[in-house]
JSON list of C-alpha atoms in Angstrom, two decimals:
[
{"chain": "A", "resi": 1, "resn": "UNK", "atom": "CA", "xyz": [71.53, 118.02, 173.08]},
{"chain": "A", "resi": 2, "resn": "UNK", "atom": "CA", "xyz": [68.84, 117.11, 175.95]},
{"chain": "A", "resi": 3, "resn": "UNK", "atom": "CA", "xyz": [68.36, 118.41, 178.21]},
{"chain": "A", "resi": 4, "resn": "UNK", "atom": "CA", "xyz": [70.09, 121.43, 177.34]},
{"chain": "A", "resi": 5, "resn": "UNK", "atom": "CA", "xyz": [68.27, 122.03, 174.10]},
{"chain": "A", "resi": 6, "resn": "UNK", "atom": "CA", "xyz": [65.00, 120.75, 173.13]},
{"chain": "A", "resi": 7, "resn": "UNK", "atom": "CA", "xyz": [63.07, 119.78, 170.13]},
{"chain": "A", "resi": 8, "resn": "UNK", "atom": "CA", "xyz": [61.35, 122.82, 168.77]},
{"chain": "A", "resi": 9, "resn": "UNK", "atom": "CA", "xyz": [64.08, 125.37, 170.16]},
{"chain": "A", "resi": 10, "resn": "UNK", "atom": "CA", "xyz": [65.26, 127.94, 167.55]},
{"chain": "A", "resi": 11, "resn": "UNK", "atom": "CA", "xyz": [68.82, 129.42, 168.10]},
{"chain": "A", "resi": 12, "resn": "UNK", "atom": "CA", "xyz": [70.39, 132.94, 167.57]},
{"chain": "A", "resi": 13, "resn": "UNK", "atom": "CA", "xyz": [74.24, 131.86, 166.74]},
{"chain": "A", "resi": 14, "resn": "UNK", "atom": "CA", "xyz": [77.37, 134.09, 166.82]},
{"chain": "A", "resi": 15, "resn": "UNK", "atom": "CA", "xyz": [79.15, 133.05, 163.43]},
{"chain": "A", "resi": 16, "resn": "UNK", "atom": "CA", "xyz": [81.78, 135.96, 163.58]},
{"chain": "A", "resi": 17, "resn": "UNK", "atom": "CA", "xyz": [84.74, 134.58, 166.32]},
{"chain": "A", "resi": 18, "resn": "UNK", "atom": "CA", "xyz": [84.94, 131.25, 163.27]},
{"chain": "A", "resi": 19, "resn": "UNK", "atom": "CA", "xyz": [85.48, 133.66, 160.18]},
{"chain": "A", "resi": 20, "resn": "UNK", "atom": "CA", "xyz": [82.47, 131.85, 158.67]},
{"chain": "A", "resi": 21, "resn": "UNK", "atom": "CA", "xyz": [80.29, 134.64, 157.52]},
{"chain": "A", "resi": 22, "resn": "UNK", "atom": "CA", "xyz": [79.19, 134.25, 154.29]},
{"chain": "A", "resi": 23, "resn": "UNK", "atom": "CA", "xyz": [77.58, 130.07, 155.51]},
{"chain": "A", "resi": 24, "resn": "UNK", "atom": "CA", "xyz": [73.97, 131.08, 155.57]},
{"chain": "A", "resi": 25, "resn": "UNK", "atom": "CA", "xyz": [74.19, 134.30, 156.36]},
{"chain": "A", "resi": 26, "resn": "UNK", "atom": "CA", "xyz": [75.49, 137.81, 155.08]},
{"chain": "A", "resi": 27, "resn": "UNK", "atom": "CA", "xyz": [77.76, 136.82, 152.51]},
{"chain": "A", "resi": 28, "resn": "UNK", "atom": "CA", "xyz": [80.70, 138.21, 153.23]},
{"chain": "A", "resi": 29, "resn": "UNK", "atom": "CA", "xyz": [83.78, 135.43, 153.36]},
{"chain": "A", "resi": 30, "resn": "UNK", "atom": "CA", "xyz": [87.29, 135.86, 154.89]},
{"chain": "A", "resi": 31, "resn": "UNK", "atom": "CA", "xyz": [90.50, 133.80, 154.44]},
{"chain": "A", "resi": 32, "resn": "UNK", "atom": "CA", "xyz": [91.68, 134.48, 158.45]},
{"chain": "A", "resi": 33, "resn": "UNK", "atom": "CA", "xyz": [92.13, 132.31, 160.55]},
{"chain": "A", "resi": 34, "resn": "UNK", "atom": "CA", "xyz": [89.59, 132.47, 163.55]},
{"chain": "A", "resi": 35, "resn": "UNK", "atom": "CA", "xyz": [90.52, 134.72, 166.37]},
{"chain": "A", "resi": 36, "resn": "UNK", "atom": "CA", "xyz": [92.58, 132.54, 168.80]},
{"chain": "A", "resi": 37, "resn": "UNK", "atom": "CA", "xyz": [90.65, 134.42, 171.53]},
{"chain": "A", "resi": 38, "resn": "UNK", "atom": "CA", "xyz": [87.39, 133.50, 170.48]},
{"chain": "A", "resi": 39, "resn": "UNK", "atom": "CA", "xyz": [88.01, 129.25, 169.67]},
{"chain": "A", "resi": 40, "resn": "UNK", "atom": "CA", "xyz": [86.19, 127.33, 171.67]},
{"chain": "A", "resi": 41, "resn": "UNK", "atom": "CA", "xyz": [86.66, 126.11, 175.29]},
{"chain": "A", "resi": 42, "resn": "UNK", "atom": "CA", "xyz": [85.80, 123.26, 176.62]},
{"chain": "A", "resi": 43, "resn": "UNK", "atom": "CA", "xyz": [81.90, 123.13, 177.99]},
{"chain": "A", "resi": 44, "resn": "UNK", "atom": "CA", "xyz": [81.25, 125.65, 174.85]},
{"chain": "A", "resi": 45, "resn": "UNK", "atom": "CA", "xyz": [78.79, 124.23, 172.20]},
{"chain": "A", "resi": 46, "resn": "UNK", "atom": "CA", "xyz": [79.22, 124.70, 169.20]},
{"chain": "A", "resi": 47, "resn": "UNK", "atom": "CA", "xyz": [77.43, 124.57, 165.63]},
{"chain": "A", "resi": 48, "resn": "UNK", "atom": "CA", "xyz": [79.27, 122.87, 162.82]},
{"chain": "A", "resi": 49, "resn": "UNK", "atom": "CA", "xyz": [79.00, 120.84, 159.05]},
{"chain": "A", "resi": 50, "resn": "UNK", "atom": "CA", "xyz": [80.67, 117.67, 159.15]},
{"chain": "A", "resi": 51, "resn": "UNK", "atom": "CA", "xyz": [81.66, 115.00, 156.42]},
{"chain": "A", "resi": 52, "resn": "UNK", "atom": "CA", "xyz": [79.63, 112.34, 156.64]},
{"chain": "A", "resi": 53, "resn": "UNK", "atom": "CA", "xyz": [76.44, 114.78, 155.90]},
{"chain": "A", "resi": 54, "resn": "UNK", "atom": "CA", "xyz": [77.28, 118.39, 155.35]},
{"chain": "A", "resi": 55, "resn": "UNK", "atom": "CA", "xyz": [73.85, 119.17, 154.51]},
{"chain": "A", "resi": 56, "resn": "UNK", "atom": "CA", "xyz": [73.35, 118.75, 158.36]},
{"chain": "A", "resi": 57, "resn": "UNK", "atom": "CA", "xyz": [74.02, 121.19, 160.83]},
{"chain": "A", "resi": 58, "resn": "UNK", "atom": "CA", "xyz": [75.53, 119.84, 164.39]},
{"chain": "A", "resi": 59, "resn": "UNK", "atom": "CA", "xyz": [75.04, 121.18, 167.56]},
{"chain": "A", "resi": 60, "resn": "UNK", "atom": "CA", "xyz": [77.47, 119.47, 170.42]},
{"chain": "A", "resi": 61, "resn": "UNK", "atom": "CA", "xyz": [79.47, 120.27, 173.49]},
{"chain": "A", "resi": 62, "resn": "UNK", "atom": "CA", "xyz": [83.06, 120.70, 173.05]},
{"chain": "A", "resi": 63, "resn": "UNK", "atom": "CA", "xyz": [85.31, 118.34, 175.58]},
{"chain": "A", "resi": 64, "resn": "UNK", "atom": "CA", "xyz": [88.81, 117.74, 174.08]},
{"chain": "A", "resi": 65, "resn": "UNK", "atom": "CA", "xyz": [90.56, 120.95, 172.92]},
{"chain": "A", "resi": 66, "resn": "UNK", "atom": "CA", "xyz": [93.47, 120.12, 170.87]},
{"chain": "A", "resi": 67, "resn": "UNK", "atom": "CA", "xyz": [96.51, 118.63, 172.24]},
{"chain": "A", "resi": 68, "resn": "UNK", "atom": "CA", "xyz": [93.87, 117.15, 174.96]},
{"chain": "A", "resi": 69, "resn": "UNK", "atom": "CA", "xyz": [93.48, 113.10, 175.48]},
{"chain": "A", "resi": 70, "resn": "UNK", "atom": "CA", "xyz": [89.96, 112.26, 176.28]},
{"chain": "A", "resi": 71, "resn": "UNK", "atom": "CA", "xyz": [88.98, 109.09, 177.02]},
{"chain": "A", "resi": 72, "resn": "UNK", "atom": "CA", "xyz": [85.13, 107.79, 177.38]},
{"chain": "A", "resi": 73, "resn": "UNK", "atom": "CA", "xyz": [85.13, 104.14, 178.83]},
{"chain": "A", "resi": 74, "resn": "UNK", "atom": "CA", "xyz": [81.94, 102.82, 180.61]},
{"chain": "A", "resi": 75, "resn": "UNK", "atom": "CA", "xyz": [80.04, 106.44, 180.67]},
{"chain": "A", "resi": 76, "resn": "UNK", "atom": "CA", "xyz": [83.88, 107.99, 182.94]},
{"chain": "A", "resi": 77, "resn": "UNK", "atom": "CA", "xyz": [84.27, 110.69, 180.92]},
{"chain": "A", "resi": 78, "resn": "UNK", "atom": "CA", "xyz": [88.42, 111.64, 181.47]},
{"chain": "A", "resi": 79, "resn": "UNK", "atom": "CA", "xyz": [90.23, 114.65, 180.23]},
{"chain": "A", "resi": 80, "resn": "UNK", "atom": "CA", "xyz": [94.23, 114.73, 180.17]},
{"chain": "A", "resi": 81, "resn": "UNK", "atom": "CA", "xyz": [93.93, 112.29, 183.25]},
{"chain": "A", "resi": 82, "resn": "UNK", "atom": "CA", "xyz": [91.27, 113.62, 185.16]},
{"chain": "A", "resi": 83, "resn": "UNK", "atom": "CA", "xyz": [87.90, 112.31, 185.63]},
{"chain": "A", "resi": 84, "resn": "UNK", "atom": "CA", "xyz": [85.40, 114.91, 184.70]},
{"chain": "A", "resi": 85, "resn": "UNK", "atom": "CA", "xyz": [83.07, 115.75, 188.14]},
{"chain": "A", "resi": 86, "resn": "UNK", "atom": "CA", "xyz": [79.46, 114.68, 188.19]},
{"chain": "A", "resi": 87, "resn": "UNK", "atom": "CA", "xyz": [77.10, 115.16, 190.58]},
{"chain": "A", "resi": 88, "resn": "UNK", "atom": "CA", "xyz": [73.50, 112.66, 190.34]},
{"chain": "A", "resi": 89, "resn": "UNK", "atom": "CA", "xyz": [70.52, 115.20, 190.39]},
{"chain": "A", "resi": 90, "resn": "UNK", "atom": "CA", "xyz": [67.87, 112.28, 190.12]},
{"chain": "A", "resi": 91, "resn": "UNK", "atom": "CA", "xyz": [65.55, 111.04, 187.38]},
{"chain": "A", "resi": 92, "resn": "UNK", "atom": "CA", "xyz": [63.19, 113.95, 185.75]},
{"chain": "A", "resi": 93, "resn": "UNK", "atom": "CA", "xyz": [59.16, 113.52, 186.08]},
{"chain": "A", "resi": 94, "resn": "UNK", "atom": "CA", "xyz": [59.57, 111.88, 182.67]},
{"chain": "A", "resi": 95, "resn": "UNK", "atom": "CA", "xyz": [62.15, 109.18, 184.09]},
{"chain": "A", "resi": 96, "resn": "UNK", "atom": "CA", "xyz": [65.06, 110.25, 183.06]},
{"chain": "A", "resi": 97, "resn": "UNK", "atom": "CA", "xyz": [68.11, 110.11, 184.92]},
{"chain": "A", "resi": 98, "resn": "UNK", "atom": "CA", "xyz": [70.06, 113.55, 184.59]},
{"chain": "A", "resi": 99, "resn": "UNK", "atom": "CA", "xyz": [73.36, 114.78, 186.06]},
{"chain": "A", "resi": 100, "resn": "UNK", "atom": "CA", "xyz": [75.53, 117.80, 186.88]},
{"chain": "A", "resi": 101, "resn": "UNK", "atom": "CA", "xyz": [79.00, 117.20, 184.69]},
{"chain": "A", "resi": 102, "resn": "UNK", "atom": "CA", "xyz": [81.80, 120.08, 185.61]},
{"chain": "A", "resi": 103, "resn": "UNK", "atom": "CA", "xyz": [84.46, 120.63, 183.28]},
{"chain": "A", "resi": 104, "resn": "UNK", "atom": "CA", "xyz": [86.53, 123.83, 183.51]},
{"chain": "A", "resi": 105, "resn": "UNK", "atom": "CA", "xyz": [84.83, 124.97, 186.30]},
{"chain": "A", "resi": 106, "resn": "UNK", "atom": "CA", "xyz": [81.84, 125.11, 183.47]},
{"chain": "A", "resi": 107, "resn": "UNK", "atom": "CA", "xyz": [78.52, 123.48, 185.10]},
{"chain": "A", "resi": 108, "resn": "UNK", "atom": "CA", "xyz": [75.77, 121.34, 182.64]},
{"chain": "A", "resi": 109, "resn": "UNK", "atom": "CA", "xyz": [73.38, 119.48, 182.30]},
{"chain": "A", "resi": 110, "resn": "UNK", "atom": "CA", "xyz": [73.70, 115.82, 180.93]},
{"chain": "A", "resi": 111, "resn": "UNK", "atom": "CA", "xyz": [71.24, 112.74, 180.36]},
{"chain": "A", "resi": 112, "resn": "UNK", "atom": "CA", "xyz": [72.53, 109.51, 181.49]},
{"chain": "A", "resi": 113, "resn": "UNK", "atom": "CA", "xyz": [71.61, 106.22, 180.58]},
{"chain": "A", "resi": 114, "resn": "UNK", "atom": "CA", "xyz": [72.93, 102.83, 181.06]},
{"chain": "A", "resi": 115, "resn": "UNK", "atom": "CA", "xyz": [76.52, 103.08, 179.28]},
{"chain": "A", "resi": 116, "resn": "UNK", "atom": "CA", "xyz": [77.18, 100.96, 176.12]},
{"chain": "A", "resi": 117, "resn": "UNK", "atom": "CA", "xyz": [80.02, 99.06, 177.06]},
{"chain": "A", "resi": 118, "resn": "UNK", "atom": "CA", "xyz": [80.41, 99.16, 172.96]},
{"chain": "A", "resi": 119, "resn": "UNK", "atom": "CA", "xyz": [80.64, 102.65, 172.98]},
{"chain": "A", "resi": 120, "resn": "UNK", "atom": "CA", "xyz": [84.08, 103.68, 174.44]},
{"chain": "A", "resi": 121, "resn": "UNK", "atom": "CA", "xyz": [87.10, 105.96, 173.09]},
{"chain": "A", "resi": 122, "resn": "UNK", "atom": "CA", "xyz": [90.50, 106.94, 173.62]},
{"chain": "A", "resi": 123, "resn": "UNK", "atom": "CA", "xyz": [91.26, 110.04, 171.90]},
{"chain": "A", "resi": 124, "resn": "UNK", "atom": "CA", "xyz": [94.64, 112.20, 171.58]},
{"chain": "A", "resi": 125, "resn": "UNK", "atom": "CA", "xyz": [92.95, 115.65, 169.69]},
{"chain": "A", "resi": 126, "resn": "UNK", "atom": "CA", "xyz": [95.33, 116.43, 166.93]},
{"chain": "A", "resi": 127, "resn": "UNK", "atom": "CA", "xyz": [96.27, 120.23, 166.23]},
{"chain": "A", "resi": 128, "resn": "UNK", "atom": "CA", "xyz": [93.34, 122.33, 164.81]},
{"chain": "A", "resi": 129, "resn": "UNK", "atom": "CA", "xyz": [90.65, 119.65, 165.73]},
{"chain": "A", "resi": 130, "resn": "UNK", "atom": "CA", "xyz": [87.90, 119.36, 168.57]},
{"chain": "A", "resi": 131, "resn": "UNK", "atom": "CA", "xyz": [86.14, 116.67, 170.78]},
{"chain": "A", "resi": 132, "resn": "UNK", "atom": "CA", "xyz": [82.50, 117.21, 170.75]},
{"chain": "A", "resi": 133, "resn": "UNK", "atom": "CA", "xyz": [80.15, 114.65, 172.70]},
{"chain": "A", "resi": 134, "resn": "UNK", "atom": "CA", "xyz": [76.21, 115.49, 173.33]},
{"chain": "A", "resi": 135, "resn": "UNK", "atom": "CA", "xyz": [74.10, 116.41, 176.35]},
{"chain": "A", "resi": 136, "resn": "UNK", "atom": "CA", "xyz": [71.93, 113.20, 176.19]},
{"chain": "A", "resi": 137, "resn": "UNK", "atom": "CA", "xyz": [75.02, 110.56, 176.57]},
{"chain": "A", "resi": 138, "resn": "UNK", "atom": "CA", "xyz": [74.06, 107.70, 175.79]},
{"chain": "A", "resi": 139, "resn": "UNK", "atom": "CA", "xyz": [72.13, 108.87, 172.37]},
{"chain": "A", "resi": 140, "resn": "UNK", "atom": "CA", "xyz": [74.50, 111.34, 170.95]},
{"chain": "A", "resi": 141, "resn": "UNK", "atom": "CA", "xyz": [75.84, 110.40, 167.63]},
{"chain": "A", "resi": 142, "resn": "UNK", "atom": "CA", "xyz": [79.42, 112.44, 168.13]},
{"chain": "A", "resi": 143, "resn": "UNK", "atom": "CA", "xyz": [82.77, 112.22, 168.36]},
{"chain": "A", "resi": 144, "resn": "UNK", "atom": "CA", "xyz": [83.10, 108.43, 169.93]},
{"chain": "A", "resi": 145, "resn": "UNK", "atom": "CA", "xyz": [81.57, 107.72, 166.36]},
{"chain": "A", "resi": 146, "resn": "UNK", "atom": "CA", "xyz": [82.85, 109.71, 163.80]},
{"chain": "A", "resi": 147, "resn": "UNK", "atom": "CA", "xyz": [86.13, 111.26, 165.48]},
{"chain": "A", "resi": 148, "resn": "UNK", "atom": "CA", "xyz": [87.36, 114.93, 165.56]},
{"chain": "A", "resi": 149, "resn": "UNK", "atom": "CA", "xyz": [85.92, 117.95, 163.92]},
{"chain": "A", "resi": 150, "resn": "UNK", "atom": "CA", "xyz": [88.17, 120.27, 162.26]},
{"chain": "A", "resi": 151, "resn": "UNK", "atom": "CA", "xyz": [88.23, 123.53, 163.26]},
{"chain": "A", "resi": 152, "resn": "UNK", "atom": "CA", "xyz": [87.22, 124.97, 159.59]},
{"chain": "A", "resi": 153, "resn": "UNK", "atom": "CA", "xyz": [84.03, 122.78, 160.34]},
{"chain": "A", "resi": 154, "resn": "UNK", "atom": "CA", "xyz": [83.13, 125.16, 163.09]},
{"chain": "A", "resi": 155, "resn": "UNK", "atom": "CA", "xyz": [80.00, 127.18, 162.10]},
{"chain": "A", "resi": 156, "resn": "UNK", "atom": "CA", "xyz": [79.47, 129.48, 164.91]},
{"chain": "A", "resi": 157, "resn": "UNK", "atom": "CA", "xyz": [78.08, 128.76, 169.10]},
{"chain": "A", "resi": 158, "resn": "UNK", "atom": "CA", "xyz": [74.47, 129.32, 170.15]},
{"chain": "A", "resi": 159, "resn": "UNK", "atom": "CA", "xyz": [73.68, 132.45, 172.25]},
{"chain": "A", "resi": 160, "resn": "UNK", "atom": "CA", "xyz": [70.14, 132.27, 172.85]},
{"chain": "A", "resi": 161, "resn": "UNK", "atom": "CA", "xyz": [66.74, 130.34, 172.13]},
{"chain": "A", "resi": 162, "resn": "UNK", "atom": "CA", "xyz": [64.85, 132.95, 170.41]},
{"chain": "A", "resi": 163, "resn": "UNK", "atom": "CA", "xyz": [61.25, 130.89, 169.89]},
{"chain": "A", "resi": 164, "resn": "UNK", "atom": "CA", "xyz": [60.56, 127.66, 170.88]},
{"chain": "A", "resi": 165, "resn": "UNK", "atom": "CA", "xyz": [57.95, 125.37, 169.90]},
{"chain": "A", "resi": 166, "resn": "UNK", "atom": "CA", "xyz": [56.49, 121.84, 171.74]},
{"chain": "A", "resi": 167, "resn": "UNK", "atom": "CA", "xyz": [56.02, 118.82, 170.07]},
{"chain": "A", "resi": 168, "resn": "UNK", "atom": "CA", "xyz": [52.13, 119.83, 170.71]},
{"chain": "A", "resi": 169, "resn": "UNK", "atom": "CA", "xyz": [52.46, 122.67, 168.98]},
{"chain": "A", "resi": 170, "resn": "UNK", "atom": "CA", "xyz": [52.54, 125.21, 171.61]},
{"chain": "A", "resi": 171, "resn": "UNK", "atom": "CA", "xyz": [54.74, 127.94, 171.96]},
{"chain": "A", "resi": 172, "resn": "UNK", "atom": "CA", "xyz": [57.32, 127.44, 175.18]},
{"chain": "A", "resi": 173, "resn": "UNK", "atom": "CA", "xyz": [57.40, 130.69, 176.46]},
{"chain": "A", "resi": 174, "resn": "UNK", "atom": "CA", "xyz": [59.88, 130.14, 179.18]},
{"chain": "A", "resi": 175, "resn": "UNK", "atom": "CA", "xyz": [62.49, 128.89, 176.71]},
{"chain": "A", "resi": 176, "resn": "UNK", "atom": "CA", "xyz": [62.35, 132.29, 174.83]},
{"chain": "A", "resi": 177, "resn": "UNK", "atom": "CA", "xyz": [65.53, 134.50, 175.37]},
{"chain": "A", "resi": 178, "resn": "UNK", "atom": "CA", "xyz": [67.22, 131.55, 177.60]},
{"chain": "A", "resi": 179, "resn": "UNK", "atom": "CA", "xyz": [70.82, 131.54, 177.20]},
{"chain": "A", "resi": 180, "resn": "UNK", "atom": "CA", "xyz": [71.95, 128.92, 175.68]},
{"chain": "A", "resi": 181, "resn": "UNK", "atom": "CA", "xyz": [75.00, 127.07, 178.57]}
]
C-alpha cells in the first residue's frame, strides 16, 4: 500500500461498521448484516482475510463497489465507463514515479510503474463483493489476481497509524496519529 502506508506502520482499525467483532479482538460475534451505511466506498481501504491465505491479513483500496464494471488495461484504470483522473506528481527522491488518482471526488496517492501488459482485467462486481487494487500499482498482488472479495471477508478500515517504525529501526515520528486516506 505505498506510498500510502509504509513498512513498519502500525494501524488502529474500526472493526464495528463489518459486524466482525469477535476476529482478534473483544469477542463478542453478531449474525447482522453490516450496516449498509457504513460498507465501504470506493477510495476507502479496507482490512480483510481472504482464501488463498486466511492467516494473512490484507490491506487494499476499494475501486469496484458491487454492481460496478472496472476494467484495468495498460495501467487506465476505468470505472462503469469512466477513466479514473490522474494527475503525474513526479518521481520521489528515491525514484519513484508517484501520482494523484481521483475517484469519487476521493484524492490518493499511487506508485506507478511501467504497466504489465500481462496484467489487465475486466471485471463486472457481483452483489455482496468488492474490487480492491493497491497503492503501489504495479506490485500489488489484488484483485486483477485473485478476483473479488466478499463482503463477509471484510475485517474492518484503518483510522490511524498509531507507531511507526523504519526499516533502520527508528521510530517515524511524523507518521504517528496520521490518518490513514
Amino acid at each position: 500500500m505505498e506510498p500510502t502506508l509504509l513498512r513498519g506502520d502500525f494501524l488502529l482499525a474500526w472493526k464495528w461498521p463489518y459486524r466482525n467483532y469477535g476476529t482478534y479482538g473483544i469477542g463478542l460475534t453478531s449474525n447482522r448484516e453490516p450496516d449498509p451505511a457504513v460498507l465501504p466506498a470506493r477510495g476507502d481501504i479496507v482490512l480483510f482475510r481472504y482464501n488463498g491465505d486466511p492467516g494473512i491479513i490484507y490491506i487494499k483500496r476499494v475501486i469496484g463497489l458491487p454492481g460496478d464494471r472496472v476494467v484495468i488495461d495498460r495501467g487506465v484504470l476505468t470505472i462503469n465507463k469512466q477513466v479514473v483522473a490522474q494527475r503525474d506528481i513526479g518521481d520521489s527522491p528515491d525514484g519513484v514515479r508517484t501520482s494523484e488518482e481521483t475517484v469519487d471526488g476521493r484524492r490518493y496517492r499511487i506508485i506507478r510503474g511501467s504497466p504489465d501488459p500481462g496484467v489487465s482485467a475486466s471485471m463486472a462486481v457481483p452483489p455482496g463483493h468488492y474490487v480492491v487494487l493497491g497503492d503501489n500499482r504495479e506490485a500489488s498482488n489484488d484483485s486483477r489476481h485473485w478476483g473479488f472479495v466478499p463482503q463477509h471477508y471484510l475485517i474492518g478500515r484503518p483510522l490511524w497509524i498509531w507507531w511507526s517504525v523504519g526499516e533502520d529501526g527508528r521510530v517515524r515520528r511524523d507518521r504517528i496519529g496520521m490518518p490513514v486516506r
